[in-house]
Coordinates of C-alpha atoms in Angstrom, one line a residue:
X22 CA 0.0 0.0 0.0
X23 CA 1.4 3.4 -1.0
X24 CA 0.3 5.6 1.8
X25 CA 2.0 8.7 0.3
X26 CA 0.1 8.3 -2.9
X27 CA -3.3 7.8 -1.1
X28 CA -2.5 10.8 1.1
X29 CA -1.4 13.0 -1.7
X30 CA -4.5 12.3 -3.8
X31 CA -6.8 13.0 -0.8
X32 CA -5.2 16.3 0.0
X33 CA -5.2 17.3 -3.7
X34 CA -9.0 16.6 -3.8
X35 CA -9.4 18.7 -0.7
X36 CA -7.6 21.6 -2.3
X37 CA -4.1 21.6 -0.9
X38 CA -1.2 22.9 -3.1
X39 CA 1.5 20.5 -4.2
X40 CA 4.0 22.1 -1.9
X41 CA 1.7 21.9 1.1
X42 CA 0.9 18.3 0.3
X43 CA 4.6 17.4 0.3
X44 CA 5.3 19.2 3.5
X45 CA 2.3 17.8 5.3
X46 CA 3.2 14.3 4.3
X47 CA 6.8 14.8 5.7
X48 CA 5.3 16.1 9.0
X49 CA 2.8 13.2 9.1
X50 CA 5.5 10.6 8.4
X51 CA 7.8 12.1 11.1
X52 CA 4.9 12.1 13.7
X53 CA 4.1 8.5 13.1
X54 CA 7.7 7.3 13.0
X55 CA 8.8 8.4 16.4
X56 CA 10.9 6.0 18.5
X57 CA 8.0 5.5 21.0
X58 CA 5.6 4.5 18.2
X59 CA 5.5 0.7 18.5
X60 CA 1.9 0.3 17.6
X61 CA 0.4 3.7 16.8
X62 CA 2.5 4.2 13.6
X63 CA 2.0 4.1 9.9
X64 CA 1.4 0.3 9.9
X65 CA -1.7 0.9 12.0
X66 CA -2.8 3.7 9.6
X67 CA -2.3 1.3 6.6
X68 CA -4.4 -1.4 8.4
X69 CA -7.2 1.1 8.9
X70 CA -7.1 2.2 5.3
X71 CA -7.3 -1.4 4.2
X72 CA -10.6 -1.6 6.1
X73 CA -11.6 1.8 4.8
X74 CA -11.1 0.7 1.1
X75 CA -13.2 -2.4 1.8
X76 CA -16.1 -0.4 3.2
X77 CA -15.7 2.9 1.4
X78 CA -19.1 2.5 -0.3
X79 CA -20.8 2.4 3.1
X80 CA -19.6 5.9 3.9
X81 CA -21.5 9.2 3.3
X82 CA -18.3 11.2 3.4
X83 CA -15.4 8.9 2.7
X84 CA -12.8 11.7 2.2
X85 CA -13.5 13.1 5.7
X86 CA -13.1 9.7 7.2
X87 CA -9.9 8.9 5.3
X88 CA -8.5 12.3 6.4
X89 CA -9.5 11.4 10.0
X90 CA -7.7 8.1 9.7
X91 CA -4.5 9.8 8.8
X92 CA -4.7 12.2 11.7
X93 CA -6.5 10.4 14.5
X94 CA -3.2 9.4 16.2
X95 CA -1.1 12.3 14.9
X96 CA -0.3 13.4 18.5
X97 CA 0.3 10.4 20.7
X98 CA 1.9 10.5 24.2
X99 CA 1.2 7.6 26.5
X100 CA 1.4 9.9 29.5
X101 CA -1.4 12.2 28.2
X102 CA -5.2 11.8 28.1
X103 CA -5.9 14.5 25.5
X104 CA -4.1 12.9 22.5
X105 CA -7.3 12.6 20.4
X106 CA -8.4 16.2 21.2
X107 CA -5.0 17.5 20.3
X108 CA -4.9 15.4 17.1
X109 CA -8.3 16.7 16.1
X110 CA -7.3 20.3 16.7
X111 CA -4.2 19.8 14.7
X112 CA -6.1 18.2 11.8
X113 CA -8.4 21.1 11.6
X114 CA -5.6 23.6 11.8
X115 CA -4.1 22.5 8.5
X116 CA -7.4 22.3 6.5
X117 CA -8.0 25.1 4.1
X118 CA -10.7 27.3 5.7
X119 CA -12.6 27.9 2.4
X120 CA -12.9 24.2 1.5
X121 CA -16.3 22.5 1.4
X122 CA -14.8 19.8 3.6
X123 CA -16.8 18.9 6.7
X124 CA -14.5 20.2 9.4
X125 CA -16.9 19.3 12.2
X126 CA -17.1 15.6 11.1
X127 CA -13.3 15.4 11.1
X128 CA -13.1 16.9 14.6
X129 CA -15.9 14.6 16.0
X130 CA -14.6 11.5 14.3
X131 CA -11.0 11.9 15.6
X132 CA -12.3 12.7 19.1
X133 CA -14.5 9.6 19.0
X134 CA -11.5 7.3 18.8
X135 CA -10.8 8.1 22.4
X136 CA -13.8 6.3 24.0
X137 CA -14.9 4.2 21.0
X138 CA -18.6 4.6 21.9
X139 CA -21.6 4.4 19.6
X140 CA -22.1 7.6 17.6
X141 CA -25.2 9.1 16.0
X142 CA -23.1 9.5 12.8
X143 CA -22.7 6.1 11.1
X144 CA -19.5 7.3 9.3
X145 CA -17.9 7.7 12.7
X146 CA -19.0 4.2 13.8
X147 CA -17.2 2.8 10.8
X148 CA -14.1 4.7 11.7
X149 CA -14.2 3.4 15.3
X150 CA -14.5 -0.1 14.0
X151 CA -11.6 0.3 11.6
X152 CA -9.6 1.4 14.6
X153 CA -10.6 -1.5 16.8
X154 CA -10.3 -4.3 14.2
X155 CA -6.9 -5.3 15.7
X156 CA -8.8 -6.7 18.7
X157 CA -10.2 -9.5 16.6
X158 CA -6.9 -10.7 14.9
X159 CA -5.6 -14.2 15.4
X160 CA -4.1 -14.7 18.8
X161 CA -0.4 -14.5 17.7
X162 CA -1.1 -11.1 15.9
X163 CA -3.1 -9.9 18.9
X164 CA -0.3 -10.8 21.2
X165 CA 2.2 -8.8 19.1
X166 CA -0.3 -5.9 19.3
X167 CA -0.6 -5.8 23.1
X168 CA 3.2 -6.3 23.5
X169 CA 3.6 -3.2 21.3
X170 CA 1.1 -1.3 23.5
X171 CA 3.1 -2.3 26.5
X172 CA 6.3 -0.9 24.9
X173 CA 4.5 2.4 24.3
X174 CA 3.7 2.5 28.0
X175 CA 7.2 1.5 29.1
X176 CA 7.5 4.5 31.4
X177 CA 5.0 2.8 33.7
X178 CA 6.1 -0.2 35.9
X179 CA 3.9 -3.4 35.8
X180 CA 2.2 -2.7 39.1
X181 CA 0.7 0.5 37.5
X182 CA 0.4 -0.7 33.9
X183 CA -1.3 -4.1 34.4
X184 CA -4.3 -2.9 36.5
X185 CA -4.8 0.1 34.2
X186 CA -4.7 -2.0 31.0
X187 CA -7.0 -4.6 32.6
X188 CA -9.5 -1.9 33.6
X189 CA -9.5 -0.5 30.0
X190 CA -10.0 -4.0 28.6
X191 CA -12.8 -4.8 31.0
X192 CA -14.6 -1.7 29.9
X193 CA -14.8 -3.1 26.4
X194 CA -16.3 -6.3 27.7
X195 CA -18.9 -4.4 29.9
X196 CA -20.3 -2.7 26.8
X197 CA -23.1 -4.4 25.0
X198 CA -21.0 -4.4 21.9
X199 CA -17.3 -3.7 21.2
X200 CA -18.0 -2.9 17.5
X201 CA -20.4 -0.2 16.4
X202 CA -21.5 -1.5 13.0
X203 CA -23.6 -4.6 12.4
X204 CA -21.1 -5.8 9.8
X205 CA -18.1 -5.8 12.2
X206 CA -20.2 -7.3 15.1
X207 CA -21.1 -10.2 12.9
X208 CA -17.5 -10.7 11.7
X209 CA -15.4 -9.8 14.7
X210 CA -17.3 -9.4 18.0
X211 CA -16.8 -13.0 19.3
X212 CA -13.2 -13.2 18.4
X213 CA -12.4 -9.8 20.0
X214 CA -14.1 -10.8 23.3
X215 CA -12.1 -14.0 23.4
X216 CA -8.8 -12.2 22.8
X217 CA -9.6 -9.5 25.4
X218 CA -10.5 -12.1 28.0
X219 CA -7.3 -14.0 27.4
X220 CA -5.2 -10.8 27.8
X221 CA -6.9 -9.9 31.0
X222 CA -6.0 -13.3 32.4
X223 CA -2.4 -12.7 31.6
X224 CA -2.5 -9.3 33.4
X225 CA -4.0 -10.6 36.6

C-alpha cells in the first residue's frame, strides 16, 4: 500500500497545493515514525485504510473519514489523556478554511477514537470499528499488538500498567458491543471478546 500516494491524492482533492501536500506528508511521516511509536504508527494507519477501502461504499463522506484516519493518532503521548483532542485540533488547523470539507465531522470523528462509543453518525461508527479491528486478529497477531502497546507505556512499571490495562479492557467487555456496525459485530465481536478475556488473564 502506497500511503504517500493515497494521502497526496486525498489532499489534492481537498484543495491543498502540491508544496503543502509534500510538507504535510513529511510532517505526518515524522509524527508516526517516532521511536516510541511501537503500535500507533504508519502500519496501524495502513491497516485502517485497508478496512476503509473495503467499506468505502458504506460511507457518506469517505474523504473526511480517510483524512480522519491519517490524523487520528497524529499526536500520541502515553502519559497524556488528550491525544485525540490535540490530534483533532491539529487536523483542523491544516485544513483550508474555504474548502467544502466537513470540518466538524473530522473533529468529531477523531475525538470519537478516544472512547470508542456508539455515535449518531454512522460514518464515525465505521471509523471506530476500523480502529478496533486489531482486537479480533488471530491470537499471535493480537499478542504482538498488546506487546507493542506495553512498549508504548514502558514508562509505567507493571504494578501500575497491568491494573490500568486490565481496567480498560474490561470496559470493552462491559459494553453491550465492542464494535459499532452490524457488519463488524457479525465478523469480529466474538473473536475480539475471546482475545480480550485471554489478555486480562495474563494481566492478573
